CSV table of C-alpha atoms and ligand atoms in Angstrom, one decimal:
chain,number,residue,atom,x,y,z
N,14,MET,CA,-11.5,44.3,-37.9
N,15,GLU,CA,-8.3,42.6,-38.9
N,16,GLU,CA,-7.3,39.7,-36.6
N,17,LYS,CA,-3.8,40.2,-35.1
N,18,LYS,CA,-1.5,37.6,-36.5
N,19,PHE,CA,-0.2,35.1,-33.9
N,20,GLU,CA,3.5,35.6,-33.4
N,21,PRO,CA,5.0,32.7,-31.4
N,22,ARG,CA,7.2,33.5,-28.5
N,23,ILE,CA,10.0,31.1,-28.4
N,24,LEU,CA,12.6,30.8,-25.7
N,25,ALA,CA,15.9,29.2,-26.6
N,26,PHE,CA,18.6,27.9,-24.2
N,27,LEU,CA,21.8,27.7,-26.1
N,28,CYS,CA,25.0,26.3,-24.7
N,29,ASN,CA,27.9,28.7,-24.8
N,30,TRP,CA,30.4,26.4,-26.5
N,31,CYS,CA,28.5,25.1,-29.5
N,32,SER,CA,25.0,26.2,-30.1
N,33,TYR,CA,25.4,29.9,-29.1
N,34,ALA,CA,28.5,30.0,-31.3
N,35,GLY,CA,26.4,28.4,-34.1
N,36,ALA,CA,23.7,31.1,-33.6
N,37,ASP,CA,26.5,33.7,-33.7
N,38,LEU,CA,27.8,32.3,-37.0
N,39,ALA,CA,24.3,32.4,-38.4
N,40,GLY,CA,24.2,36.1,-37.5
N,41,VAL,CA,27.7,36.9,-38.9
N,42,SER,CA,26.8,35.0,-42.1
N,43,ARG,CA,23.7,37.1,-42.4
N,44,LEU,CA,21.4,34.1,-42.5
N,45,GLN,CA,17.7,35.0,-42.3
N,46,TYR,CA,15.7,33.5,-39.4
N,47,PRO,CA,12.5,34.6,-37.7
N,48,SER,CA,12.8,37.1,-34.8
N,49,ASN,CA,10.4,35.1,-32.7
N,50,ILE,CA,13.3,33.6,-30.7
N,51,ARG,CA,14.7,34.9,-27.5
N,52,VAL,CA,18.0,33.5,-26.6
N,53,ILE,CA,19.4,32.7,-23.1
N,54,ARG,CA,23.0,31.6,-23.2
N,55,VAL,CA,23.9,28.8,-20.7
N,56,THR,CA,27.3,27.3,-19.9
N,57,CYS,CA,26.1,23.9,-21.0
N,58,SER,CA,22.8,22.4,-22.1
N,59,GLY,CA,23.1,20.1,-19.1
N,60,THR,CA,22.5,23.1,-16.8
N,61,VAL,CA,19.0,23.6,-18.2
N,62,SER,CA,16.8,22.2,-15.5
N,63,PRO,CA,13.3,21.1,-16.1
N,64,HIS,CA,12.4,24.0,-13.8
N,65,HIS,CA,13.7,26.4,-16.4
N,66,ILE,CA,11.6,24.8,-19.1
N,67,LEU,CA,8.5,24.7,-17.0
N,68,HIS,CA,9.1,28.3,-15.9
N,69,ALA,CA,9.3,29.4,-19.5
N,70,PHE,CA,5.9,27.8,-20.2
N,71,GLN,CA,4.5,29.3,-17.0
N,72,LYS,CA,5.6,32.7,-18.3
N,73,ARG,CA,3.7,32.1,-21.5
N,74,ALA,CA,6.4,30.9,-23.9
N,75,ASP,CA,4.8,29.2,-26.8
N,76,GLY,CA,7.8,27.0,-27.5
N,77,VAL,CA,11.1,26.2,-25.8
N,78,LEU,CA,14.2,25.2,-27.7
N,79,VAL,CA,17.2,23.6,-25.9
N,80,ALA,CA,20.3,23.3,-28.0
N,81,GLY,CA,23.7,22.0,-27.1
N,82,CYS,CA,26.9,20.4,-28.5
N,83,HIS,CA,26.6,17.1,-30.3
N,84,ILE,CA,26.9,14.0,-28.2
N,85,GLY,CA,30.5,13.4,-27.6
N,86,ASP,CA,31.4,17.1,-28.1
N,87,CYS,CA,30.1,18.6,-24.9
N,88,HIS,CA,32.7,21.0,-23.3
N,89,TYR,CA,32.0,19.3,-20.0
N,90,ILE,CA,32.2,15.8,-21.6
N,91,LYS,CA,28.9,14.4,-20.5
N,92,GLY,CA,26.7,17.4,-19.8
N,93,ASN,CA,24.5,16.9,-22.8
N,94,TYR,CA,23.8,13.2,-21.8
N,95,MET,CA,21.9,14.8,-18.9
N,96,THR,CA,20.1,17.1,-21.3
N,97,LEU,CA,18.9,14.2,-23.5
N,98,LYS,CA,17.7,12.1,-20.5
N,99,ARG,CA,15.9,15.1,-19.0
N,100,LEU,CA,14.3,16.3,-22.2
N,101,LYS,CA,12.8,12.9,-23.1
N,102,PHE,CA,11.3,12.7,-19.7
N,103,VAL,CA,9.9,16.3,-19.6
N,104,GLU,CA,8.4,15.7,-23.1
N,105,GLY,CA,6.5,12.7,-21.8
N,106,LEU,CA,5.4,14.6,-18.7
N,107,LEU,CA,4.1,17.6,-20.7
N,108,ASP,CA,2.2,15.2,-23.0
N,109,PHE,CA,0.6,13.4,-20.1
N,110,ALA,CA,-0.4,16.7,-18.5
N,111,GLY,CA,-2.0,17.8,-21.7
N,112,TYR,CA,0.6,20.1,-23.3
N,113,ASP,CA,1.8,19.3,-26.8
N,114,PRO,CA,5.4,17.9,-26.4
N,115,LYS,CA,6.2,19.5,-29.9
N,116,ARG,CA,6.5,22.8,-28.0
N,117,LEU,CA,9.7,21.5,-26.5
N,118,ARG,CA,12.5,20.9,-28.9
N,119,LEU,CA,16.0,19.5,-28.4
N,120,GLU,CA,18.7,20.1,-31.1
N,121,TRP,CA,22.4,19.5,-31.2
N,122,ILE,CA,24.0,22.4,-33.0
N,123,SER,CA,27.8,22.8,-33.3
N,124,ALA,CA,29.7,26.1,-33.6
N,125,ALA,CA,30.1,25.5,-37.3
N,126,GLU,CA,26.4,24.9,-37.9
N,127,GLY,CA,25.1,28.4,-38.5
N,128,ILE,CA,22.9,27.1,-41.3
N,129,LYS,CA,21.4,24.4,-39.2
N,130,PHE,CA,20.7,26.9,-36.5
N,131,ALA,CA,18.8,29.2,-38.8
N,132,GLY,CA,16.9,26.2,-40.3
N,133,VAL,CA,15.9,24.9,-36.9
N,134,VAL,CA,14.6,28.3,-35.8
N,135,ARG,CA,12.6,28.7,-39.0
N,136,GLU,CA,11.1,25.3,-38.8
N,137,PHE,CA,10.4,25.4,-35.1
N,138,THR,CA,8.7,28.8,-35.5
N,139,GLU,CA,6.5,27.4,-38.2
N,140,THR,CA,5.6,24.4,-36.0
N,141,ILE,CA,4.6,26.7,-33.1
N,142,ARG,CA,2.7,29.1,-35.4
N,143,HIS,CA,0.8,26.1,-36.6
N,144,LEU,CA,0.1,24.9,-33.0
N,145,GLY,CA,-1.1,28.3,-31.9
N,146,PRO,CA,-0.6,29.9,-28.5
N,147,ALA,CA,0.4,27.6,-25.7
N,148,PRO,CA,-2.3,26.9,-23.2
N,149,PRO,CA,-1.7,28.9,-20.0
N,150,PHE,CA,-0.5,27.2,-16.8
N,151,ASP,CA,-3.0,29.0,-14.6
N,152,ALA,CA,-5.3,26.5,-12.8
N,153,ILE,CA,-8.2,28.9,-12.8
N,154,PRO,CA,-11.5,27.2,-11.8
N,155,LEU,CA,-13.4,26.6,-15.0
N,156,LEU,CA,-16.3,29.1,-15.4
N,157,ALA,CA,-19.6,27.7,-16.5
N,158,GLY,CA,-19.4,29.5,-19.8
N,159,ASN,CA,-16.0,27.9,-20.6
N,160,MET,CA,-17.1,24.3,-20.1
C,27,MET,CA,2.7,-11.3,21.1
C,28,ASN,CA,5.0,-10.9,18.2
C,29,THR,CA,8.0,-13.1,18.7
C,30,LYS,CA,10.2,-11.9,15.9
C,31,ILE,CA,10.1,-8.3,17.1
C,32,ARG,CA,10.5,-9.3,20.7
C,33,ILE,CA,13.6,-11.3,19.9
C,34,LEU,CA,15.1,-8.4,18.0
C,35,LEU,CA,14.5,-6.1,20.9
C,36,GLN,CA,15.5,-8.4,23.7
C,37,GLY,CA,18.6,-9.6,21.9
C,38,GLY,CA,19.7,-5.9,21.6
C,39,ARG,CA,19.8,-6.1,17.8
C,40,VAL,CA,17.6,-3.0,17.6
C,41,ASP,CA,16.9,-0.1,20.0
C,42,GLY,CA,13.4,0.3,18.8
C,43,PHE,CA,11.0,-1.2,16.4
C,44,PHE,CA,8.3,0.5,14.4
C,45,ALA,CA,5.1,-1.6,14.1
C,46,TYR,CA,1.4,-1.1,14.9
C,47,LYS,CA,-0.6,-1.1,18.0
C,48,THR,CA,-4.4,-1.1,18.2
C,49,THR,CA,-5.8,2.0,19.7
C,50,SER,CA,-9.5,2.6,19.8
C,51,GLY,CA,-9.9,-0.3,17.4
C,52,PHE,CA,-7.4,1.2,14.8
C,53,PRO,CA,-3.9,0.1,14.2
C,54,PHE,CA,-1.5,3.0,14.9
C,55,PRO,CA,2.2,3.1,14.1
C,56,THR,CA,4.1,2.8,17.3
C,57,LEU,CA,7.7,2.7,18.4
C,58,PHE,CA,8.2,-0.4,20.5
C,59,THR,CA,11.2,-0.5,22.9
C,60,LEU,CA,12.0,-2.7,25.8
C,61,GLU,CA,9.8,-0.4,27.9
C,62,ASN,CA,6.6,-1.2,26.1
C,63,ILE,CA,7.5,-4.6,24.7
C,64,GLN,CA,4.6,-6.2,26.4
C,65,GLU,CA,2.3,-4.2,24.3
C,66,LEU,CA,3.4,-5.9,21.1
C,67,GLU,CA,0.5,-7.5,19.2
C,68,THR,CA,0.2,-10.5,17.0
C,69,TRP,CA,0.5,-9.6,13.3
C,70,ARG,CA,-2.7,-9.3,11.3
C,71,PRO,CA,-3.3,-7.7,7.9
C,72,THR,CA,-4.7,-4.2,7.7
C,73,PRO,CA,-5.4,-1.8,5.0
C,74,ALA,CA,-4.5,1.1,7.2
C,75,ARG,CA,-1.4,2.9,5.8
C,76,TYR,CA,0.8,5.5,7.4
C,77,PRO,CA,4.0,7.4,6.6
C,78,ILE,CA,5.9,5.0,8.8
C,79,LEU,CA,9.2,5.7,7.0
C,80,LYS,CA,8.9,9.3,7.9
C,81,LEU,CA,8.6,8.3,11.6
C,82,LEU,CA,11.7,6.1,11.2
C,83,LEU,CA,13.6,8.8,9.4
C,84,ALA,CA,12.8,11.4,12.1
C,85,GLN,CA,13.7,9.0,14.9
C,86,ALA,CA,17.0,8.0,13.2
C,87,ARG,CA,18.0,11.6,12.7
C,88,LYS,CA,17.4,12.3,16.4
C,89,ASN,CA,19.5,9.2,17.4
C,90,PRO,CA,22.0,8.6,14.7
C,91,HIS,CA,23.8,5.8,16.5
C,92,ALA,CA,20.8,3.8,17.3
C,93,ALA,CA,19.5,0.8,15.2
C,94,TYR,CA,15.9,0.5,14.4
C,95,GLY,CA,13.6,-2.2,13.1
C,96,ILE,CA,10.5,-1.6,11.0
C,97,LEU,CA,7.6,-3.5,9.7
C,98,VAL,CA,7.3,-2.7,6.0
C,99,ARG,CA,5.0,-3.2,3.0
C,100,GLY,CA,6.2,-3.6,-0.5
C,101,CYS,CA,6.2,0.1,-1.3
C,102,GLU,CA,7.8,0.9,2.1
C,103,GLU,CA,10.6,-1.5,1.4
C,104,ARG,CA,11.2,0.3,-2.0
C,105,GLY,CA,11.2,3.6,-0.1
C,106,LEU,CA,13.8,2.4,2.3
C,107,ARG,CA,16.1,1.4,-0.5
C,108,GLU,CA,15.8,4.9,-1.9
C,109,LEU,CA,16.6,6.4,1.5
C,110,PHE,CA,19.7,4.1,1.7
C,111,LYS,CA,20.8,5.1,-1.8
C,112,TYR,CA,20.6,8.8,-0.9
C,113,GLN,CA,22.3,8.3,2.5
C,114,GLN,CA,19.3,9.4,4.5
C,115,LEU,CA,19.5,6.2,6.5
C,116,GLU,CA,22.3,3.7,7.2
C,117,GLN,CA,21.4,0.3,5.9
C,118,ASP,CA,23.1,-1.6,8.7
C,119,LYS,CA,21.2,0.3,11.3
C,120,VAL,CA,17.8,-0.7,9.9
C,121,ILE,CA,16.4,-4.2,10.3
C,122,ILE,CA,13.2,-4.9,8.3
C,123,LEU,CA,10.4,-7.4,8.7
C,124,GLY,CA,8.1,-7.5,5.8
C,125,GLN,CA,4.3,-7.9,5.5
C,126,ALA,CA,2.3,-8.6,2.4
C,127,CYS,CA,-0.7,-6.4,1.5
C,128,THR,CA,-4.2,-7.9,1.1
C,129,GLU,CA,-5.6,-8.5,-2.3
C,130,GLY,CA,-8.1,-5.7,-1.8
C,131,LEU,CA,-5.4,-3.2,-1.0
C,132,ALA,CA,-3.3,-4.3,-4.0
C,133,LYS,CA,-6.3,-3.8,-6.3
C,134,TYR,CA,-7.0,-0.4,-4.7
C,135,CYS,CA,-3.4,0.6,-5.2
C,136,GLU,CA,-3.1,-1.0,-8.7
C,137,CYS,CA,0.1,-2.2,-7.2
C,138,TRP,CA,2.8,-3.8,-9.2
C,139,LYS,CA,4.5,-5.4,-6.2
C,140,PRO,CA,2.2,-5.6,-3.2
C,141,TYR,CA,4.7,-7.4,-1.0
C,142,PRO,CA,8.3,-6.8,0.1
C,143,ASP,CA,11.2,-9.1,-0.9
C,144,ALA,CA,11.8,-9.7,2.7
C,145,LEU,CA,8.5,-11.4,3.5
C,146,ASP,CA,7.7,-12.4,7.1
C,147,TYR,CA,4.0,-12.0,7.4
C,148,GLY,CA,1.1,-12.8,5.1
C,149,LYS,CA,0.7,-14.3,1.6
C,150,PRO,CA,1.7,-12.2,-1.5
C,151,ALA,CA,-1.3,-10.9,-3.4
C,152,PRO,CA,-1.2,-10.9,-7.2
C,153,ALA,CA,0.6,-7.9,-8.7
C,154,MET,CA,-1.2,-5.6,-11.1
C,155,ALA,CA,0.7,-5.2,-14.3
C,156,LYS,CA,-1.3,-2.2,-15.5
C,157,SER,CA,-2.9,0.9,-14.1
C,158,ARG,CA,-6.4,1.3,-15.5
C,159,LYS,CA,-6.5,4.9,-14.3
C,160,VAL,CA,-3.4,5.8,-16.2
C,161,GLU,CA,-4.5,4.0,-19.3
C,162,GLU,CA,-7.9,5.8,-19.3
C,163,LEU,CA,-6.0,9.1,-19.3
C,164,GLU,CA,-3.6,8.0,-22.0
C,165,GLU,CA,-6.6,7.1,-24.2
C,166,GLN,CA,-8.0,10.6,-24.0
C,167,HIS,CA,-7.2,13.4,-26.4
C,168,ARG,CA,-4.5,15.6,-25.2
C,169,GLU,CA,-6.8,18.6,-24.9
C,170,ALA,CA,-9.3,16.6,-22.9
C,171,ARG,CA,-6.4,15.5,-20.6
C,172,LEU,CA,-5.4,19.1,-20.1
C,173,ASP,CA,-9.0,20.0,-19.0
C,174,TRP,CA,-9.2,17.0,-16.8
C,175,TRP,CA,-6.0,17.8,-15.0
C,176,LEU,CA,-6.8,21.5,-14.7
C,177,SER,CA,-10.2,20.6,-13.3
C,178,HIS,CA,-8.4,18.8,-10.5
C,179,PHE,CA,-5.4,21.1,-10.1
C,180,ASN,CA,-7.7,24.0,-9.5
C,181,ARG,CA,-8.7,22.6,-6.2
C,182,CYS,CA,-5.2,22.6,-4.8
C,183,ILE,CA,-4.9,24.6,-1.6
C,184,ARG,CA,-1.1,24.4,-1.5
C,185,CYS,CA,-1.0,22.7,1.8
C,186,TYR,CA,2.1,20.7,0.9
C,187,GLY,CA,0.5,17.6,2.4
C,188,CYS,CA,1.6,15.6,-0.7
C,189,ARG,CA,5.2,16.6,-0.2
C,190,ASP,CA,5.2,16.3,3.6
C,191,VAL,CA,3.9,12.7,3.6
C,192,CYS,CA,6.2,11.5,0.8
C,193,PRO,CA,8.7,9.0,2.1
C,194,VAL,CA,11.3,10.0,-0.6
C,195,CYS,CA,10.9,13.8,-0.2
C,196,PHE,CA,13.7,14.5,2.2
C,197,CYS,CA,15.2,17.7,0.9
C,198,THR,CA,15.7,20.5,3.4
C,199,GLU,CA,15.0,23.2,0.8
C,200,CYS,CA,12.1,22.6,-1.5
C,201,SER,CA,11.5,24.0,-5.0
C,202,LEU,CA,7.8,24.1,-4.3
C,203,GLU,CA,8.5,27.0,-1.9
C,204,HIS,CA,10.8,28.8,-4.4
C,205,ALA,CA,9.4,32.3,-4.6
C,206,GLU,CA,10.0,32.9,-8.3
C,207,LEU,CA,9.1,29.4,-9.5
C,208,MET,CA,6.0,29.2,-7.4
C,209,LEU,CA,4.5,32.6,-8.1
C,210,GLY,CA,3.4,34.6,-5.0
C,211,GLU,CA,0.4,33.7,-2.9
C,212,ILE,CA,-1.8,32.6,-5.8
C,213,LEU,CA,-4.4,30.0,-5.0
C,214,PRO,CA,-4.8,27.6,-6.6
C,215,PRO,CA,-1.1,27.4,-7.6
C,216,ASP,CA,-0.6,27.0,-11.3
C,217,THR,CA,0.2,23.8,-13.1
C,218,SER,CA,3.9,24.2,-12.5
C,219,PHE,CA,3.4,23.4,-8.9
C,220,HIS,CA,2.3,19.9,-9.9
C,221,LEU,CA,4.7,19.5,-12.8
C,222,VAL,CA,7.7,20.5,-10.7
C,223,ARG,CA,6.8,18.0,-8.1
C,224,ALA,CA,6.2,15.4,-10.8
C,225,VAL,CA,9.7,16.2,-12.2
C,226,HIS,CA,11.2,15.6,-8.7
C,227,MET,CA,9.4,12.3,-8.5
C,228,GLY,CA,11.0,11.1,-11.6
C,229,GLY,CA,13.4,8.3,-10.6
C,230,ARG,CA,12.4,8.6,-7.0
C,231,CYS,CA,8.7,7.8,-6.6
C,232,ILE,CA,8.1,4.3,-5.2
C,233,ASP,CA,4.4,4.5,-5.8
C,234,CYS,CA,3.0,4.2,-2.3
C,235,GLY,CA,0.2,6.6,-3.1
C,236,LEU,CA,0.2,8.4,0.3
C,237,CYS,CA,0.2,11.7,-1.5
C,238,GLU,CA,-3.1,11.1,-3.1
C,239,GLU,CA,-4.4,9.7,0.2
C,240,VAL,CA,-3.6,12.8,2.2
C,241,CYS,CA,-4.6,15.3,-0.4
C,242,PRO,CA,-7.5,17.2,1.1
C,243,ALA,CA,-8.6,18.3,-2.4
C,244,ARG,CA,-8.6,14.6,-3.6
C,245,ILE,CA,-6.4,15.4,-6.6
C,246,PRO,CA,-5.5,12.1,-8.4
C,247,LEU,CA,-1.8,12.6,-7.8
C,248,ARG,CA,-1.0,8.9,-7.9
C,249,SER,CA,-2.0,8.6,-11.5
C,250,LEU,CA,0.4,11.4,-12.4
C,251,TYR,CA,3.3,9.8,-10.6
C,252,LYS,CA,2.4,6.3,-11.8
C,253,LYS,CA,2.8,7.7,-15.3
C,254,ILE,CA,6.1,9.3,-14.3
C,255,ASN,CA,7.4,5.9,-13.2
C,256,ARG,CA,6.3,4.4,-16.4
C,257,LEU,CA,8.2,7.1,-18.4
C,258,ILE,CA,11.3,6.6,-16.4
C,259,GLU,CA,11.1,2.9,-17.0
C,260,GLU,CA,10.5,3.3,-20.7
C,261,ILE,CA,13.1,6.0,-21.3
C,262,LEU,CA,15.8,5.0,-18.9
C,263,GLY,CA,15.0,1.5,-17.9
C,264,TYR,CA,15.0,2.4,-14.3
C,265,ASN,CA,12.8,1.4,-11.4
C,266,PRO,CA,13.0,3.4,-8.2
C,267,GLY,CA,13.2,1.1,-5.2
C,268,ILE,CA,14.0,-1.9,-7.3
C,269,SER,CA,17.1,-0.9,-9.3
C,270,LYS,CA,20.3,-1.1,-7.3
C,271,GLU,CA,22.0,2.0,-8.7
C,272,LYS,CA,21.0,5.6,-8.3
C,273,SER,CA,18.5,7.2,-10.7
C,274,PRO,CA,20.1,8.0,-14.1
C,275,LEU,CA,18.7,11.5,-13.6
C,276,SER,CA,21.0,12.0,-10.6
C,277,PHE,CA,24.3,11.7,-12.5
C,278,LEU,CA,25.6,12.6,-15.9
C,279,GLY,CA,25.8,9.1,-17.1
C,280,GLU,CA,27.2,6.8,-19.7
C,281,GLU,CA,26.2,6.6,-23.3
C,282,MET,CA,24.5,3.3,-22.7
C,283,SER,CA,22.0,4.9,-20.4
C,284,LEU,CA,20.9,7.4,-23.0
C,285,PRO,CA,17.4,7.1,-24.3
C,286,SER,CA,17.1,5.8,-27.8
C,287,GLY,CA,16.0,8.0,-30.7
C,288,PRO,CA,17.5,10.8,-32.7
C,289,ARG,CA,20.6,12.3,-31.3
A,13,SF4,S1,1.3,0.4,-3.0
A,13,SF4,FE1,-0.4,-0.4,-1.8
A,13,SF4,S2,-0.6,-2.5,-2.3
A,13,SF4,FE2,1.4,-1.8,-3.0
A,13,SF4,S3,2.8,-2.3,-1.3
A,13,SF4,FE3,2.1,-0.2,-1.0
A,13,SF4,S4,0.3,-0.3,0.3
A,13,SF4,FE4,0.7,-2.4,-0.5
A,14,SF4,S1,-1.9,17.7,-0.9
A,14,SF4,FE1,-3.3,18.2,-2.5
A,14,SF4,S2,-4.0,20.3,-1.9
A,14,SF4,FE2,-2.2,19.9,-0.7
A,14,SF4,S3,-0.5,20.8,-1.9
A,14,SF4,FE3,-0.6,18.6,-2.5
A,14,SF4,S4,-1.9,18.6,-4.3
A,14,SF4,FE4,-2.3,20.6,-3.3
A,15,FES,S1,28.9,22.5,-23.3
A,15,FES,FE1,27.5,22.3,-25.1
A,15,FES,S2,26.2,20.8,-24.3
A,15,FES,FE2,27.6,20.8,-22.7
């Protein structure tokens, strides 16, 4: 029987003013990128709370991408400062809890960077494909057979 | 009888003072006022620890105009500072007397500051620069760490004890009770329960360890939060309860407070 190929499920939070526009440009320019990504548009990357990220993993996302305007370009001036502070912290937390921090990725993508967007999605999908499915969040008591 | 506390009470500087009273051989946190002032005891070191800040907070909320005194350890002093920062208590309505922890307790806590700055009783015990428990975990492979945490998290009975005892958990609405984030009635709750709480501890945890102490499932929560503190220090150069300003995670911030690395 043929093994079903692992298709990563990637959730992307894109800020409305830069990264979402960048993704749009990638689309309009007919750039190819994997369809593993599901996009959620947010007003600013600074509105992405660690809760959203954890919730994505809880719901079995294999990778989470957060993308916003470059530092200095945030539509709300300093929103992405918060994004950077939070993401570094959440990365460290995930790592300590035993989840590979490479499953969480932060990128600055401007409205003009359609090519960068497509490249990031391609690369990230490959990274996640290589890592395999994310370990579930369920704290099921270990069965003897699983030990 | 404790003179310092007596003077504060009799001089009218405070309306009440939280200290300890021996009951059936154990020290219990007690609110002393002019009425029970003769029950004040001479200070002596004890390893017994209580959520004494929670008692103060509850009392101060009931009597917002009253001033209170409190006998604090190192961690409790740090907790007080956080409560001041977040306007949960008014600094000029709280008088503190400080006590040092014993060396035994400092070791048990792997405490990096087992004495308050305001030190009135006891001799400061040496601080512990490192946490062996955290280091042991860091040395493991990530996969092993995941199994290790899951093998503990799977005993959680979601009693909220860790949150309820926490001196810096003062929110009136709690994410741990958010219906969509904390799926249904599932027991044990999944990892997000512990990670969400860990996120909330970032920039706030003063490392008193009461969470771990009250946990009926003996989940090593303190190691998780000690690591959180270390991350916050490494990434943002911030120490809850020590740094004067608010946590960099609580405001948008300046460029200089940004973590280093690729932007
Ligand atoms: S953490 Fe432990 S040793 Fe440190 S101040 Fe608090 S009770 Fe004392
Ligand atoms: S105190 Fe322990 S058992 Fe209770 S909710 Fe916290 S981690 Fe779970
Ligand atoms: S608006 Fe794009 S990061 Fe803030």
